[in-house]
PDB file of C-alpha atoms in Angstrom:
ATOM      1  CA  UNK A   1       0.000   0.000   0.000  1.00  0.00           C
ATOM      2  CA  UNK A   2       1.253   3.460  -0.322  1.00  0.00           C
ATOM      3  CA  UNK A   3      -0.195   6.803   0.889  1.00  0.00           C
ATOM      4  CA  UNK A   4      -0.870  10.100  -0.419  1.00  0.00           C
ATOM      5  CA  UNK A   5      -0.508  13.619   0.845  1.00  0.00           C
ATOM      6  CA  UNK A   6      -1.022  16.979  -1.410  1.00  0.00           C
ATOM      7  CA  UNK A   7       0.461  20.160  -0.784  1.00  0.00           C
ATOM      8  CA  UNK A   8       0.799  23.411  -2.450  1.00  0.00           C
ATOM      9  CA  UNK A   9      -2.689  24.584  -3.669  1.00  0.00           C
ATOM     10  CA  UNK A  10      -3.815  27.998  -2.669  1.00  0.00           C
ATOM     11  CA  UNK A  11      -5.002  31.149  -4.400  1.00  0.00           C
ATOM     12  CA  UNK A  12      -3.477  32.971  -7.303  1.00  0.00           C
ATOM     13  CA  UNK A  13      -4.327  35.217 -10.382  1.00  0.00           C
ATOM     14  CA  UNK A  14      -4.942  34.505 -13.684  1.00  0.00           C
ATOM     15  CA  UNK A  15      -1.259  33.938 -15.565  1.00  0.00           C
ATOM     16  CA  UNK A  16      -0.007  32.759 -12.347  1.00  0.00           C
ATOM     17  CA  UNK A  17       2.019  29.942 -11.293  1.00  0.00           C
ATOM     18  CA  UNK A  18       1.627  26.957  -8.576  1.00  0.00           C
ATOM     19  CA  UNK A  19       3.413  23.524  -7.593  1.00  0.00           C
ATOM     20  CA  UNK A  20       1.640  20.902  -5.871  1.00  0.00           C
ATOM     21  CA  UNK A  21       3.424  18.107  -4.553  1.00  0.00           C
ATOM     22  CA  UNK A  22       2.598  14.937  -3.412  1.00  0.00           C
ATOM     23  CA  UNK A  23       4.095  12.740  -0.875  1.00  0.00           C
ATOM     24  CA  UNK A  24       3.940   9.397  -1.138  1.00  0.00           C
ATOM     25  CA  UNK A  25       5.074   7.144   1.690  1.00  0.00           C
ATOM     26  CA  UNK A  26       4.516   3.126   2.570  1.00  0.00           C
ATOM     27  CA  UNK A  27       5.728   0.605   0.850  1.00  0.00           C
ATOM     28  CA  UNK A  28       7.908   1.237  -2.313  1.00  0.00           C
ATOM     29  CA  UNK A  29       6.177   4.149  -3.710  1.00  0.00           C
ATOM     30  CA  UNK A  30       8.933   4.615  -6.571  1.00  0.00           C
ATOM     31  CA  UNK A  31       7.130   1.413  -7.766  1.00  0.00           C
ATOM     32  CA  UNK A  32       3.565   3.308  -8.939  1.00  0.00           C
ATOM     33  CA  UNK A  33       2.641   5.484 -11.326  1.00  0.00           C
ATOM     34  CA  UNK A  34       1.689   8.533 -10.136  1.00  0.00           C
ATOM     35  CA  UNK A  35      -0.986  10.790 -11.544  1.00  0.00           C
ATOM     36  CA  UNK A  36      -3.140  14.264 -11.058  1.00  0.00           C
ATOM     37  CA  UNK A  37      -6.991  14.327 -11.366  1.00  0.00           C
ATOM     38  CA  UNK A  38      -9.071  17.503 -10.822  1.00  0.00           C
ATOM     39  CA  UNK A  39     -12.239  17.941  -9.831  1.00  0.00           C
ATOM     40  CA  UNK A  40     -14.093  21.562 -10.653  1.00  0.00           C
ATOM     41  CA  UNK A  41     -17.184  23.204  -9.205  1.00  0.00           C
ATOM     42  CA  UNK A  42     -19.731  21.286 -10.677  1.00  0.00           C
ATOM     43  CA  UNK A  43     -17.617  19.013 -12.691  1.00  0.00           C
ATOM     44  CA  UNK A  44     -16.959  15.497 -13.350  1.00  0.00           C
ATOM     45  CA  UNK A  45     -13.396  14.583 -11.798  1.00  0.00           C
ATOM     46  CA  UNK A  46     -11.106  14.620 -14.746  1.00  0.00           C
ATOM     47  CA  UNK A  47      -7.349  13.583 -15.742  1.00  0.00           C
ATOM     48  CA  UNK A  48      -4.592  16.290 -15.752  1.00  0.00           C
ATOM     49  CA  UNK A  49      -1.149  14.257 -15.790  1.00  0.00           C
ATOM     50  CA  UNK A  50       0.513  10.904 -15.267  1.00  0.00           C
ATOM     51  CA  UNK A  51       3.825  10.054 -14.754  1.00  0.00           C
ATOM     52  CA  UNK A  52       5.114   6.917 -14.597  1.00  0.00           C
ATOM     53  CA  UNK A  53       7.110   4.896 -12.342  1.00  0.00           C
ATOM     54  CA  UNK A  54      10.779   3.760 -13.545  1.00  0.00           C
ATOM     55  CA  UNK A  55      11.437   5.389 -17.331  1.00  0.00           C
ATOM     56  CA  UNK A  56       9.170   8.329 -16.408  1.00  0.00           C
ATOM     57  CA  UNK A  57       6.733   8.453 -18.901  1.00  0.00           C
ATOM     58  CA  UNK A  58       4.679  11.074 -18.824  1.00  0.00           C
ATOM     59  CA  UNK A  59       1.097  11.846 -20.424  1.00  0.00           C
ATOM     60  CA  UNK A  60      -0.888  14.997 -20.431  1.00  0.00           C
ATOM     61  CA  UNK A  61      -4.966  15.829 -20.297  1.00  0.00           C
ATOM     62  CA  UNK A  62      -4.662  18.240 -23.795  1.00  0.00           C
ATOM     63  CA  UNK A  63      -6.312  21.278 -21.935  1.00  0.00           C
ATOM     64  CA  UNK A  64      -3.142  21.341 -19.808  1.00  0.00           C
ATOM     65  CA  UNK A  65      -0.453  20.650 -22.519  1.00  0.00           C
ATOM     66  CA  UNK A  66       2.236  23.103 -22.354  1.00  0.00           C
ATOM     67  CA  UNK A  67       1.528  24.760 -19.033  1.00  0.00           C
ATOM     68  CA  UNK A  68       1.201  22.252 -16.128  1.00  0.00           C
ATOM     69  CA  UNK A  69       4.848  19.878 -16.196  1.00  0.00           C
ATOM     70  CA  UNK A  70       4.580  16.468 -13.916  1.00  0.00           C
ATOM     71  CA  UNK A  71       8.088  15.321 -12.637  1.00  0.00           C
ATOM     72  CA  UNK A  72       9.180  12.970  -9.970  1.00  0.00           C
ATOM     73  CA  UNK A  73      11.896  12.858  -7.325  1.00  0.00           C
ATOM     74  CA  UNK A  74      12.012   9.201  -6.209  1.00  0.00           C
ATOM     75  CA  UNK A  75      14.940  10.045  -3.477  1.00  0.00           C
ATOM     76  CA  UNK A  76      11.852  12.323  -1.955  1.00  0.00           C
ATOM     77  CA  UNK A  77       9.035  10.184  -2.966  1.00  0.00           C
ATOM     78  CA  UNK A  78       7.146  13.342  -4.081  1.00  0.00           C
ATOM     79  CA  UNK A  79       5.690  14.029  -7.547  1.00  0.00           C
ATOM     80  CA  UNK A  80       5.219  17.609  -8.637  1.00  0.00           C
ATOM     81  CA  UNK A  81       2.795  19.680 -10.417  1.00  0.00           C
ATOM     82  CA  UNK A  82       4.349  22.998 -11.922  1.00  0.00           C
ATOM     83  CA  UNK A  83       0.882  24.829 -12.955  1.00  0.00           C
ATOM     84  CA  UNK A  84       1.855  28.143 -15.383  1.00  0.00           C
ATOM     85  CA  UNK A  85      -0.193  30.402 -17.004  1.00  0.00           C
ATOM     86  CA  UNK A  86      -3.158  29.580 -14.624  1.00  0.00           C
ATOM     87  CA  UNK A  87      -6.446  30.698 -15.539  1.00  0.00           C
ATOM     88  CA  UNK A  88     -10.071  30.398 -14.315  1.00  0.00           C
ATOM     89  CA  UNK A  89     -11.029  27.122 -15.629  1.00  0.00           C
ATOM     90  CA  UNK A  90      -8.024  25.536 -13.532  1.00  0.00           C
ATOM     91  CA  UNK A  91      -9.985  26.483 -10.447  1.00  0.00           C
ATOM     92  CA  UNK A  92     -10.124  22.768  -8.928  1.00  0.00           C
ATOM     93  CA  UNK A  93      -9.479  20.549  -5.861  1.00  0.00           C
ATOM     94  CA  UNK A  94      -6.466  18.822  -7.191  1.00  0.00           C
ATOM     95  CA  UNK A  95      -6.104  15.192  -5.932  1.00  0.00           C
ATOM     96  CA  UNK A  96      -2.702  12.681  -6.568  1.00  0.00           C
ATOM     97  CA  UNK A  97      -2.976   9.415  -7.029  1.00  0.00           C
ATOM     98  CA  UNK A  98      -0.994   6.211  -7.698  1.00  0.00           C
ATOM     99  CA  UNK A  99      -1.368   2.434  -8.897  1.00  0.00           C
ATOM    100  CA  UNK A 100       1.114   0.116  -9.485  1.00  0.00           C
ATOM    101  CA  UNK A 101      -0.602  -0.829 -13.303  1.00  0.00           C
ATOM    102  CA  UNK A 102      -2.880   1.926 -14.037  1.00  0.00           C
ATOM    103  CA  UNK A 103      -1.085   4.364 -16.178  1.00  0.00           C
ATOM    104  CA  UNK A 104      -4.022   7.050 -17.966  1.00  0.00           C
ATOM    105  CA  UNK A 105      -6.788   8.910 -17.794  1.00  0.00           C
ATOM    106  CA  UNK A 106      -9.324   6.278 -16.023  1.00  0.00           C
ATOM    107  CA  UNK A 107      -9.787   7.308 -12.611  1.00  0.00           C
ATOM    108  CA  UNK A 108     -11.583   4.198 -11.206  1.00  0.00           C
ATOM    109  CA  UNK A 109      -8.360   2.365 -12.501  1.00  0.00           C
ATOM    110  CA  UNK A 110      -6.204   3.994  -9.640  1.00  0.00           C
ATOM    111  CA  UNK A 111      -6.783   2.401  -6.647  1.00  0.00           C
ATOM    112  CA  UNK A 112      -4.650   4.725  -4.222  1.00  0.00           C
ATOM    113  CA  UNK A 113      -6.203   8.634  -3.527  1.00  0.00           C
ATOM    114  CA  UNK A 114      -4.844  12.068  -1.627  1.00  0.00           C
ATOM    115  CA  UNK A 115      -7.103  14.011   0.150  1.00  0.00           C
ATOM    116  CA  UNK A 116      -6.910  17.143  -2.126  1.00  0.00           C
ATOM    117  CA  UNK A 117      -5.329  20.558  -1.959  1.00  0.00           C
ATOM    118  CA  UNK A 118      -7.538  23.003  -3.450  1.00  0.00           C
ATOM    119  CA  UNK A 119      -6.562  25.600  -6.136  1.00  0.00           C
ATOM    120  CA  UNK A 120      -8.309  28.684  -7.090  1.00  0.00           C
ATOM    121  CA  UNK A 121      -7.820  30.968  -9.853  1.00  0.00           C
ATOM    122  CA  UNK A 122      -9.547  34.263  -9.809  1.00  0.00           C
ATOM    123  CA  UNK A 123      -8.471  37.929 -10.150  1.00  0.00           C
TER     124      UNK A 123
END
C-alpha cells in the first residue's frame, strides 16, 4: 500500500504559477505510477497528468499541454505539479494518485487517492 498527501494549492491570479506536490510514503512508492486528477465546481473529476514509475513516462490531459509539467523525485518520494499560465477554468481541488498498473486517464483504474489541496484561480 502506499499513501498520499497533497500540498501546495492555494489562491493565485490569472497567468499565475503553482506547484503541488505529493508525498507518497509506505511501501515502495517509486514502484507506482503517479498521476493528477481535478475535480471543478460542478464538474466530473477529470485527468490532468501521469507520470510513470521507472522510465518516467509522462502523459498529459490536452487542456493542460504546455503549461502544467509532472516530474518525480524518487529520493523524496514526491511528484510535482508545476501549474503556469493559470487561468479560471483551472480552479479545482487537485487530488494525486498512484497504482502500481494503471497508467491514464481512467480514474476508477487507480486504486490509491490524496485528500486534495484546493486551487483557485480568480483575479
Amino acid at each position: 500500500q502506499v499513501q498520499l498527501v497533497e500540498s501546495g494549492g492555494g489562491n493565485v491570479q490569472p497567468g499565475g504559477s503553482l506547484r503541488l506536490a505529493c508525498a507518497m510514503s509506505g511501501r515502495a512508492p517509486h514502484n507506482y505510477n503517479a498521476a493528477w486528477f481535478r475535480q471543478g465546481p460542478g464538474k466530473e473529476r477529470e485527468f490532468v497528468a501521469v507520470y510513470s514509475y521507472g522510465v518516467g513516462t509522462t502523459r498529459y490531459a490536452d487542456s493542460v499541454k504546455g503549461r502544467f509539467t509532472i516530474s518525480r523525485d524518487n529520493a523524496l518520494n514526491t511528484v510535482f505539479l508545476q501549474m503556469d499560465n493559470l487561468q479560471p477554468e483551472d480552479t479545482a481541488v487537485y487530488y494525486c494518485a498512484a497504482d502500481v498498473w494503471a497508467f491514464g486517464p481512467v480514474d476508477s483504474h487507480y486504486n490509491y487517492w490524496g485528500q486534495g489541496t484546493q486551487v483557485t484561480v480568480s483575479s
